[in-house]
XYZ file of C-alpha atoms in Angstrom:
595
model
C -0.022 0.059 -0.138
C 2.941 2.405 0.746
C 4.175 4.408 -2.011
C 7.038 2.662 -3.945
C 8.891 5.624 -5.631
C 11.815 5.383 -3.160
C 13.020 1.841 -4.104
C 12.222 2.506 -7.864
C 14.239 5.767 -8.035
C 17.289 4.409 -6.285
C 17.640 1.590 -8.790
C 16.966 3.738 -11.997
C 20.493 3.487 -13.321
C 22.826 5.967 -14.927
C 19.966 7.938 -16.336
C 18.643 8.664 -12.928
C 18.671 12.337 -13.367
C 16.705 12.138 -16.622
C 14.242 9.844 -15.035
C 13.784 12.128 -12.063
C 13.065 15.012 -14.524
C 10.383 12.870 -16.075
C 8.861 11.010 -13.306
C 8.648 13.138 -10.048
C 9.309 16.628 -8.803
C 12.819 17.300 -7.541
C 14.764 19.946 -5.710
C 17.274 20.595 -8.368
C 14.631 20.959 -11.063
C 12.427 23.277 -9.135
C 15.583 25.554 -8.349
C 16.480 25.691 -11.949
C 13.052 26.784 -12.880
C 12.954 29.475 -10.241
C 16.277 30.795 -11.391
C 15.182 30.819 -14.969
C 12.053 32.698 -14.063
C 14.012 35.577 -12.832
C 15.958 35.680 -16.052
C 19.388 35.539 -14.271
C 22.047 32.835 -14.773
C 23.368 32.998 -11.169
C 21.845 30.660 -8.552
C 19.586 33.139 -6.612
C 17.116 30.701 -4.799
C 17.821 28.265 -1.924
C 15.547 25.563 -0.460
C 14.535 26.109 3.169
C 14.757 23.157 5.690
C 14.305 24.648 9.115
C 10.974 24.085 10.662
C 10.625 27.818 11.721
C 11.268 28.994 8.205
C 9.004 26.504 6.644
C 6.032 27.955 8.425
C 6.227 30.918 6.035
C 8.124 29.763 2.925
C 9.592 26.965 1.038
C 12.158 28.681 -1.171
C 13.766 31.897 -0.673
C 15.897 34.369 -2.991
C 17.858 36.051 -0.228
C 17.817 39.970 -0.287
C 21.634 40.043 -0.679
C 21.408 37.827 -3.757
C 18.852 39.802 -5.247
C 20.755 43.119 -4.572
C 23.673 41.726 -6.374
C 21.640 40.664 -9.423
C 19.043 43.506 -9.879
C 19.399 47.312 -9.626
C 18.575 48.296 -5.949
C 17.499 44.661 -5.485
C 14.284 45.175 -7.206
C 12.889 42.275 -9.265
C 10.621 43.250 -12.149
C 7.031 42.648 -11.058
C 6.234 40.586 -14.159
C 8.939 38.294 -13.101
C 7.613 37.847 -9.568
C 4.122 37.427 -10.929
C 5.272 34.667 -13.324
C 6.813 32.424 -10.695
C 3.606 30.875 -9.495
C 2.705 29.781 -12.920
C 5.825 27.696 -13.515
C 5.162 24.261 -14.658
C 6.941 20.993 -15.475
C 7.040 17.406 -14.621
C 9.921 17.800 -12.178
C 8.842 21.220 -10.851
C 6.925 21.527 -7.675
C 3.533 23.132 -7.922
C 4.058 26.823 -6.728
C 1.226 28.690 -4.883
C 2.522 32.328 -4.275
C 5.665 34.431 -4.714
C 5.968 37.580 -2.582
C 8.428 40.001 -1.421
C 9.414 39.782 2.199
C 12.126 41.631 4.294
C 14.252 38.409 3.871
C 13.831 38.394 0.048
C 11.568 36.709 -2.503
C 9.715 33.837 -0.705
C 7.787 31.248 -2.513
C 5.347 28.764 -0.950
C 4.426 25.349 -2.541
C 0.908 24.089 -2.994
C 1.173 21.506 -0.440
C -1.761 19.248 -1.094
C -0.749 18.881 -4.638
C 2.872 18.234 -3.721
C 1.744 15.488 -1.361
C -0.242 14.027 -4.064
C 2.505 13.979 -6.813
C 5.056 12.645 -4.480
C 2.933 10.055 -2.703
C 0.701 8.885 -5.566
C 1.603 6.347 -8.321
C 4.541 7.030 -10.525
C 4.552 7.112 -14.232
C 6.613 4.589 -16.084
C 10.334 5.189 -16.207
C 11.658 7.471 -18.962
C 13.881 5.949 -21.604
C 17.663 6.290 -20.873
C 19.230 9.573 -22.255
C 20.842 9.027 -25.549
C 24.465 7.874 -25.310
C 24.160 7.343 -21.620
C 26.471 4.633 -20.253
C 26.428 3.120 -16.777
C 30.343 3.058 -16.601
C 32.446 0.854 -14.236
C 34.289 1.472 -11.131
C 36.904 -0.685 -9.513
C 37.054 -0.100 -5.817
C 40.514 -1.286 -4.285
C 40.874 -1.614 -0.670
C 44.547 -2.219 0.285
C 43.513 -3.008 3.895
C 42.318 -6.265 3.005
C 45.977 -7.177 2.049
C 47.189 -5.876 5.238
C 47.581 -7.635 8.739
C 45.773 -10.860 9.521
C 44.613 -9.365 12.701
C 42.892 -5.909 11.454
C 42.391 -2.871 13.554
C 39.379 -0.517 13.507
C 41.334 1.783 11.202
C 41.359 -1.178 8.474
C 37.753 -1.680 9.230
C 36.835 1.930 8.339
C 38.096 1.831 4.766
C 36.491 -1.532 4.182
C 33.091 -0.437 5.479
C 33.364 2.798 3.343
C 34.147 0.876 0.235
C 31.240 -1.486 0.851
C 28.848 1.316 1.325
C 30.152 3.292 -1.591
C 29.787 0.147 -3.813
C 26.150 -0.071 -3.002
C 25.465 3.540 -3.677
C 27.219 3.184 -6.988
C 25.202 0.014 -7.985
C 21.936 1.952 -7.025
C 22.954 4.476 -9.740
C 23.406 1.686 -12.321
C 27.199 1.722 -12.073
C 28.960 -1.663 -12.446
C 31.366 -2.120 -9.432
C 34.178 -4.544 -9.054
C 35.773 -4.948 -5.444
C 39.514 -5.773 -5.182
C 41.039 -7.704 -3.636
C 39.215 -10.988 -3.403
C 39.121 -12.523 0.024
C 41.238 -15.668 0.272
C 40.550 -18.534 2.601
C 43.526 -17.749 4.838
C 42.588 -14.039 5.068
C 38.897 -14.000 5.125
C 38.072 -11.724 8.019
C 35.382 -13.184 10.269
C 34.310 -9.713 11.402
C 33.351 -8.764 7.788
C 30.822 -11.453 7.774
C 29.422 -10.335 11.075
C 29.215 -6.888 9.751
C 27.381 -8.089 6.801
C 30.074 -6.742 4.364
C 29.421 -8.018 0.670
C 32.862 -8.714 -0.457
C 33.967 -11.175 -3.182
C 36.084 -14.174 -2.113
C 38.025 -16.797 -4.063
C 41.398 -18.106 -4.828
C 43.532 -16.576 -7.669
C 43.508 -18.639 -10.859
C 46.141 -19.306 -13.579
C 45.094 -16.078 -15.103
C 46.782 -14.061 -12.400
C 49.964 -16.239 -12.650
C 50.130 -15.506 -16.325
C 49.526 -11.725 -15.713
C 52.323 -11.696 -13.047
C 54.707 -13.247 -15.495
C 53.769 -10.499 -18.230
C 54.361 -7.874 -15.643
C 57.858 -9.227 -14.906
C 58.527 -9.039 -18.629
C 57.581 -5.464 -18.824
C 59.626 -4.570 -15.722
C 62.651 -6.314 -17.374
C 62.614 -3.786 -20.181
C 61.776 -0.772 -18.114
C 64.626 1.781 -17.998
C 63.762 2.887 -14.495
C 63.799 -0.783 -13.234
C 66.795 -3.077 -12.394
C 66.411 -6.865 -11.820
C 67.653 -8.067 -8.381
C 69.511 -11.369 -7.912
C 68.951 -13.071 -4.627
C 72.249 -12.980 -2.484
C 73.772 -11.772 0.772
C 72.409 -8.354 1.715
C 69.265 -8.614 -0.655
C 65.887 -8.855 0.842
C 64.062 -12.038 0.399
C 61.640 -12.117 -2.425
C 62.641 -8.891 -4.013
C 62.934 -9.283 -7.841
C 63.189 -5.677 -9.059
C 64.106 -2.250 -7.757
C 62.288 0.620 -9.355
C 63.008 4.305 -9.371
C 59.535 5.963 -8.993
C 60.215 9.715 -8.709
C 61.807 10.118 -11.976
C 58.869 8.693 -13.767
C 56.553 10.894 -11.795
C 58.574 13.996 -12.746
C 58.851 12.945 -16.476
C 55.067 12.453 -16.712
C 54.268 15.688 -14.906
C 51.927 13.789 -12.449
C 50.382 15.925 -9.677
C 49.609 15.247 -6.029
C 52.080 12.462 -5.327
C 54.158 12.661 -2.215
C 57.462 14.300 -3.102
C 59.352 11.732 -0.990
C 58.203 8.628 -3.055
C 61.871 7.564 -3.180
C 62.252 8.224 0.511
C 60.962 6.274 3.406
C 60.475 7.683 6.873
C 61.414 4.756 8.868
C 63.687 2.442 10.799
C 67.217 2.362 9.528
C 67.030 -1.281 8.329
C 69.270 -1.282 5.217
C 69.292 -3.844 2.239
C 71.710 -2.801 -0.391
C 71.119 0.874 0.600
C 67.344 0.345 0.414
C 64.468 -0.166 2.797
C 62.146 -3.120 1.966
C 58.488 -3.139 2.771
C 55.311 -4.527 1.219
C 52.252 -2.631 0.107
C 49.622 -2.910 2.711
C 52.090 -3.377 5.575
C 52.587 -0.668 8.221
C 56.011 0.959 7.724
C 58.125 0.805 10.883
C 58.762 4.326 12.273
C 61.341 4.817 14.793
C 62.554 8.114 16.559
C 66.024 8.438 18.060
C 66.837 11.501 20.102
C 63.655 13.053 18.817
C 65.097 13.149 15.276
C 63.444 11.169 12.355
C 65.591 9.473 9.819
C 64.987 9.813 5.988
C 66.377 6.810 4.051
C 67.018 7.041 0.285
C 64.803 4.252 -1.270
C 64.214 2.418 -4.561
C 60.890 0.599 -4.470
C 61.724 -3.107 -4.003
C 59.086 -5.143 -5.964
C 58.034 -8.538 -4.946
C 55.755 -11.307 -6.435
C 53.183 -10.077 -4.012
C 53.457 -6.429 -5.349
C 52.884 -7.693 -8.951
C 50.181 -10.045 -7.910
C 48.315 -6.988 -6.504
C 48.773 -5.133 -9.801
C 47.722 -8.203 -11.760
C 44.326 -8.561 -9.684
C 43.609 -4.824 -10.327
C 44.288 -5.432 -14.205
C 42.001 -8.388 -14.201
C 39.187 -6.372 -12.538
C 39.589 -3.699 -15.177
C 39.296 -6.264 -17.984
C 36.169 -7.820 -16.403
C 34.355 -4.408 -16.502
C 31.586 -4.422 -19.062
C 32.733 -1.066 -20.558
C 31.722 -1.838 -24.180
C 35.410 -2.436 -24.999
C 36.475 0.847 -23.873
C 38.800 0.528 -20.864
C 38.886 4.286 -20.451
C 35.328 3.932 -19.077
C 36.743 2.050 -16.177
C 37.791 4.171 -13.032
C 39.842 2.903 -10.251
C 39.473 4.199 -6.901
C 41.860 3.209 -4.066
C 40.006 3.396 -0.823
C 42.798 3.631 1.881
C 43.314 4.767 5.300
C 45.808 7.526 5.830
C 48.540 5.175 7.165
C 48.424 3.217 3.938
C 48.261 6.272 1.533
C 52.058 6.526 0.867
C 52.411 2.971 -0.004
C 49.420 2.964 -2.238
C 50.780 5.857 -4.105
C 53.890 3.819 -4.793
C 51.718 0.991 -6.099
C 49.793 3.489 -8.177
C 52.889 4.712 -9.846
C 54.343 1.315 -10.415
C 51.095 0.275 -12.276
C 51.465 3.606 -14.421
C 54.918 2.504 -15.310
C 53.979 -1.064 -16.309
C 50.604 -0.275 -17.929
C 50.230 3.114 -19.661
C 46.680 2.432 -20.775
C 43.925 5.048 -20.059
C 42.688 3.190 -17.006
C 45.694 3.622 -14.860
C 45.587 7.405 -15.693
C 42.148 7.332 -14.099
C 43.389 6.186 -10.571
C 42.252 8.222 -7.731
C 42.647 7.935 -3.863
C 39.894 8.152 -1.442
C 41.660 8.635 1.794
C 40.062 7.883 5.271
C 41.285 9.851 8.364
C 42.647 8.159 11.372
C 40.585 6.051 13.848
C 41.717 6.833 17.383
C 40.517 4.605 20.292
C 40.261 6.319 23.659
C 41.801 4.763 26.755
C 42.573 1.302 25.318
C 44.292 -0.993 27.869
C 45.976 -2.500 24.838
C 45.706 -2.161 21.068
C 42.402 -3.364 20.016
C 41.635 -5.434 16.939
C 38.512 -5.175 14.717
C 37.176 -8.594 16.127
C 37.642 -7.286 19.724
C 35.868 -4.006 18.758
C 32.802 -5.907 17.424
C 32.471 -8.110 20.373
C 32.815 -5.201 22.764
C 30.078 -3.380 20.916
C 27.865 -6.372 20.806
C 28.215 -6.976 24.578
C 27.397 -3.304 25.303
C 24.368 -3.394 22.997
C 23.156 -6.613 24.702
C 23.535 -5.008 28.181
C 21.885 -1.736 27.040
C 18.947 -3.760 25.782
C 18.565 -5.932 28.919
C 18.692 -2.525 30.814
C 15.774 -1.033 28.629
C 13.638 -4.157 27.896
C 14.558 -6.543 30.833
C 14.114 -10.297 30.498
C 12.610 -9.834 27.129
C 15.986 -8.911 25.592
C 17.334 -12.208 26.929
C 15.015 -14.282 24.595
C 16.786 -16.243 21.953
C 14.509 -14.397 19.371
C 16.384 -11.229 20.273
C 19.858 -12.618 19.329
C 19.286 -11.427 15.737
C 17.871 -8.206 16.854
C 20.990 -7.373 19.101
C 23.260 -8.618 16.210
C 21.643 -6.080 13.743
C 21.711 -3.292 16.291
C 25.449 -3.919 16.810
C 26.198 -3.790 13.089
C 24.015 -0.621 12.801
C 25.947 0.970 15.695
C 29.440 0.123 14.233
C 28.473 1.123 10.684
C 27.054 4.645 11.740
C 30.137 5.010 14.017
C 32.352 4.483 11.196
C 30.446 6.107 8.286
C 28.581 9.172 9.670
C 31.771 11.108 9.810
C 33.279 12.741 6.694
C 35.923 10.099 5.431
C 38.555 12.728 5.629
C 38.034 13.407 9.348
C 39.458 11.632 12.500
C 37.042 9.132 14.267
C 37.411 8.886 17.914
C 36.091 5.644 19.284
C 35.045 5.730 22.856
C 34.964 2.261 24.235
C 33.383 2.886 27.586
C 30.037 1.339 28.370
C 28.031 4.510 28.420
C 29.083 5.370 24.881
C 26.322 3.133 23.331
C 22.573 2.971 23.900
C 19.597 1.741 22.046
C 18.092 5.274 21.620
C 21.033 7.772 21.508
C 19.746 10.151 18.712
C 23.035 10.026 16.936
C 23.381 6.297 16.741
C 22.599 3.568 14.242
C 20.530 1.806 16.868
C 18.245 4.915 17.181
C 17.713 4.781 13.258
C 16.730 1.010 13.592
C 14.528 1.795 16.687
C 12.345 4.199 14.559
C 12.352 1.845 11.495
C 10.844 -0.752 13.906
C 8.248 1.679 15.019
C 7.033 2.130 11.574
C 6.793 -1.577 11.025
C 4.874 -1.929 14.305
C 2.475 0.846 13.078
C 1.625 -0.846 9.900
C 1.360 -4.296 11.535
C -1.075 -2.758 14.101
C -3.236 -1.241 11.197
C -3.176 -4.328 9.296
C -4.353 -6.376 12.163
C -7.044 -3.908 12.949
C -8.282 -4.030 9.248
C -8.572 -7.786 9.565
C -10.540 -7.526 12.782
C -12.946 -4.996 11.173
C -11.767 -2.203 13.429
C -10.692 0.108 10.437
C -11.651 -0.183 6.727
C -8.922 -1.034 4.230
C -6.726 1.792 2.988
C -8.417 3.184 -0.196
C -6.519 3.570 -3.517
C -4.050 6.475 -3.560
C -6.321 8.280 -6.178
C -8.978 8.560 -3.525
C -6.982 10.055 -0.737
C -7.518 13.501 0.614
C -3.973 14.906 1.057
C -5.487 18.394 2.212
C -5.843 16.617 5.555
C -2.072 16.809 6.106
C -1.777 20.116 7.745
C 0.610 19.244 10.549
C 4.017 21.012 10.493
C 5.779 17.850 10.990
C 4.065 16.163 7.917
C 5.253 18.725 5.590
C 8.718 18.606 7.096
C 8.941 14.813 6.316
C 7.934 15.204 2.767
C 9.997 18.356 2.011
C 13.095 17.618 3.752
C 13.166 13.791 3.247
C 10.851 12.226 0.704
C 11.482 15.028 -1.879
C 15.206 15.111 -1.752
C 15.981 11.505 -1.142
C 17.009 10.282 -4.613
C 19.193 13.425 -5.012
C 20.943 12.537 -1.605
C 21.715 9.036 -2.858
C 22.879 10.454 -6.317
C 25.259 12.954 -4.575
C 26.577 10.461 -2.127
C 27.591 8.390 -5.147
C 29.320 11.050 -6.971
C 33.134 10.519 -7.562
C 34.952 13.545 -9.013
C 37.177 11.540 -11.251
C 38.118 14.422 -13.509
C 39.425 16.560 -10.674
C 43.058 17.478 -10.616
C 45.575 15.563 -8.532
C 45.205 12.034 -7.157
C 42.941 12.601 -4.138
C 39.134 12.729 -4.285
C 36.364 13.299 -1.689
C 33.129 11.916 -1.596
C 30.033 12.560 0.580
C 30.078 9.139 1.971
C 28.647 10.408 5.385
C 25.496 11.666 3.671
C 23.203 8.573 3.941
C 23.993 8.132 7.529
C 23.450 11.806 8.432
C 20.157 11.818 6.463
C 18.781 8.805 8.241
C 19.829 10.185 11.664
C 18.071 13.512 10.930
C 15.081 11.717 9.469
C 14.784 9.600 12.565
C 14.897 12.613 14.770
C 12.101 14.411 12.866
C 9.925 11.263 12.425
C 10.320 10.582 16.131
C 9.255 14.045 17.082
C 6.222 13.899 14.771
C 5.184 10.287 15.892
C 5.501 11.152 19.385
C 3.133 14.239 18.970
C 0.566 12.842 16.582
C -1.949 9.987 16.793
C -1.665 8.240 13.356
C -4.297 5.598 14.041
C -7.611 7.119 14.821
C -10.518 5.945 16.729
C -12.139 2.630 15.997
C -14.671 2.393 13.040
C -17.729 2.035 15.318
C -16.885 5.435 17.187
C -15.867 7.261 14.021
C -19.014 6.794 11.859
C -20.257 10.249 12.727
C -16.805 11.672 11.817
C -15.797 10.363 8.527
C -13.166 12.948 7.884
C -11.085 11.493 10.657
C -10.674 8.432 8.446
C -9.381 10.774 5.596
C -6.637 12.054 7.829
C -5.607 8.712 9.053
C -5.321 7.275 5.542
C -3.376 10.222 4.227
C -0.967 9.866 7.127
C -0.550 6.101 6.633
C 0.357 6.771 2.928
C 2.894 9.427 3.900
C 4.397 7.196 6.585
C 4.566 4.296 4.207
C 6.710 6.431 1.959
C 8.893 7.267 4.956
C 9.270 3.543 5.690
C 10.374 2.827 2.134
C 12.997 5.566 2.357
C 14.170 3.886 5.503
C 14.404 0.583 3.854
C 16.086 1.886 0.688
C 18.710 3.899 2.558
C 19.543 1.042 4.926
C 19.986 -1.337 2.075
C 22.969 0.725 1.048
C 24.377 -0.027 4.396
C 23.549 -3.791 4.179
C 21.189 -3.332 7.341
C 17.894 -5.188 7.200
C 14.931 -3.257 8.588
C 13.798 -4.474 12.056
C 10.174 -5.492 12.473
C 10.292 -4.787 16.268
C 12.544 -3.832 19.172
């Protein structure tokens, strides 16, 4: 019965922007129409989001912006009067445009906006001419790291897993690298519902490694190594990276690519380390040592590159490898090593795809007051125990029932994913491991989001049970609903701040600026978690204040208009429920039916 637009929009593919323009009102399309109505190329209008301002206006062209665009800030009267008549499939229906001390204010025709956003969708528009889904390879070097991963390794893996879901929702083909092998399959990833490929490397990788060795043998900036006294075990080539970077004019790389800040552990005037391993850093007399270094290439190094090459070749890019972009999702401790691997790959394969490499760097993860270094598995078990204790404290013996095992597992996964992903990926995360740092209802937590999702499930189960018992009539078709009954401030807040922009939130969260200069990119990977937290807070406030299910049928007979209000609210909250489910799916979190 609930509106299904949310799930349909997030799976609409690479032409999502086109389909949004054809199928449903959107924020961007409405802002474009408003700017066009004033005849100025500058972006003058902003969407309001605060509850206080939404009582008076939905869009505003601020006085300062108008003063910069029009003489004396005076907009021609004919332009103002034309604004309410703006039309278009993706443009919200506008009711009035008027001058206010704050600027030009526009209000939306709200009943019609409810109808258009909560009613049935037209069929999807055809894809734009020449549109291609494209392919992205997400490479997470942390999975080649230590057998006992730390929370900092977990952060980059969870971010890559979430980003993969966001990209797939936009129709992008995603390949995840490296595949997990049996000896390095992290149990904590399974517990956190991370969807990552696994499998042993086949003969194709062996052949690819041999081919890379042959290329290195002909490379002027590489020299073969023979095993002998003083040579690091497993090293087969030494490569000078910095000269290649300078010759190619590559931007954004560490100027010390041929220098390692580290322990003076010498091998033929070089320092040996593996990509993915933590470099050893020692300080003597408070002075750091810089050691001249040629990158020492091992079989493992070439195997990592071969796996990346194989992923690129498997991307369905219509035979054009340039359509495949590579994003290395790394924590800040791995960034230097990954830059070296990046340059080595450029040396060995000068195809278009190696030029499309970008680095998405995660900030550090600091654990407060650890008694000893904590691993990712310990972190998960600690949070699970804390979630269990918090649930017992709130729900008593009920939370000790076996049926609650899955609920507590899901709440734990939600708590960890939100803890890791609701902060901008460039920023530091501080993990407070104290017992009082986790709860089932803290408004900033994943558990709070899951709690409100479960409240919606309970609401609809209660309504359905009441319909079966004859307490309420069934929900009428959406075409028969009276959305003018939705007059509560919180109802417009849910529609205007969440249902309306949700597809654009997902689209923006999946945007990767691959054409930007340099090798680092940023992404709004925290957007979905922040959106869900804010939605949960506003939904909770509304739900605590408003009775959605009205009086029983027998008592409402003299007041049929109360049924109209209940049905309209159920349709609205059904769409909110769909938004919760669609957003949680990008985090691999199943919605809970009860808490």
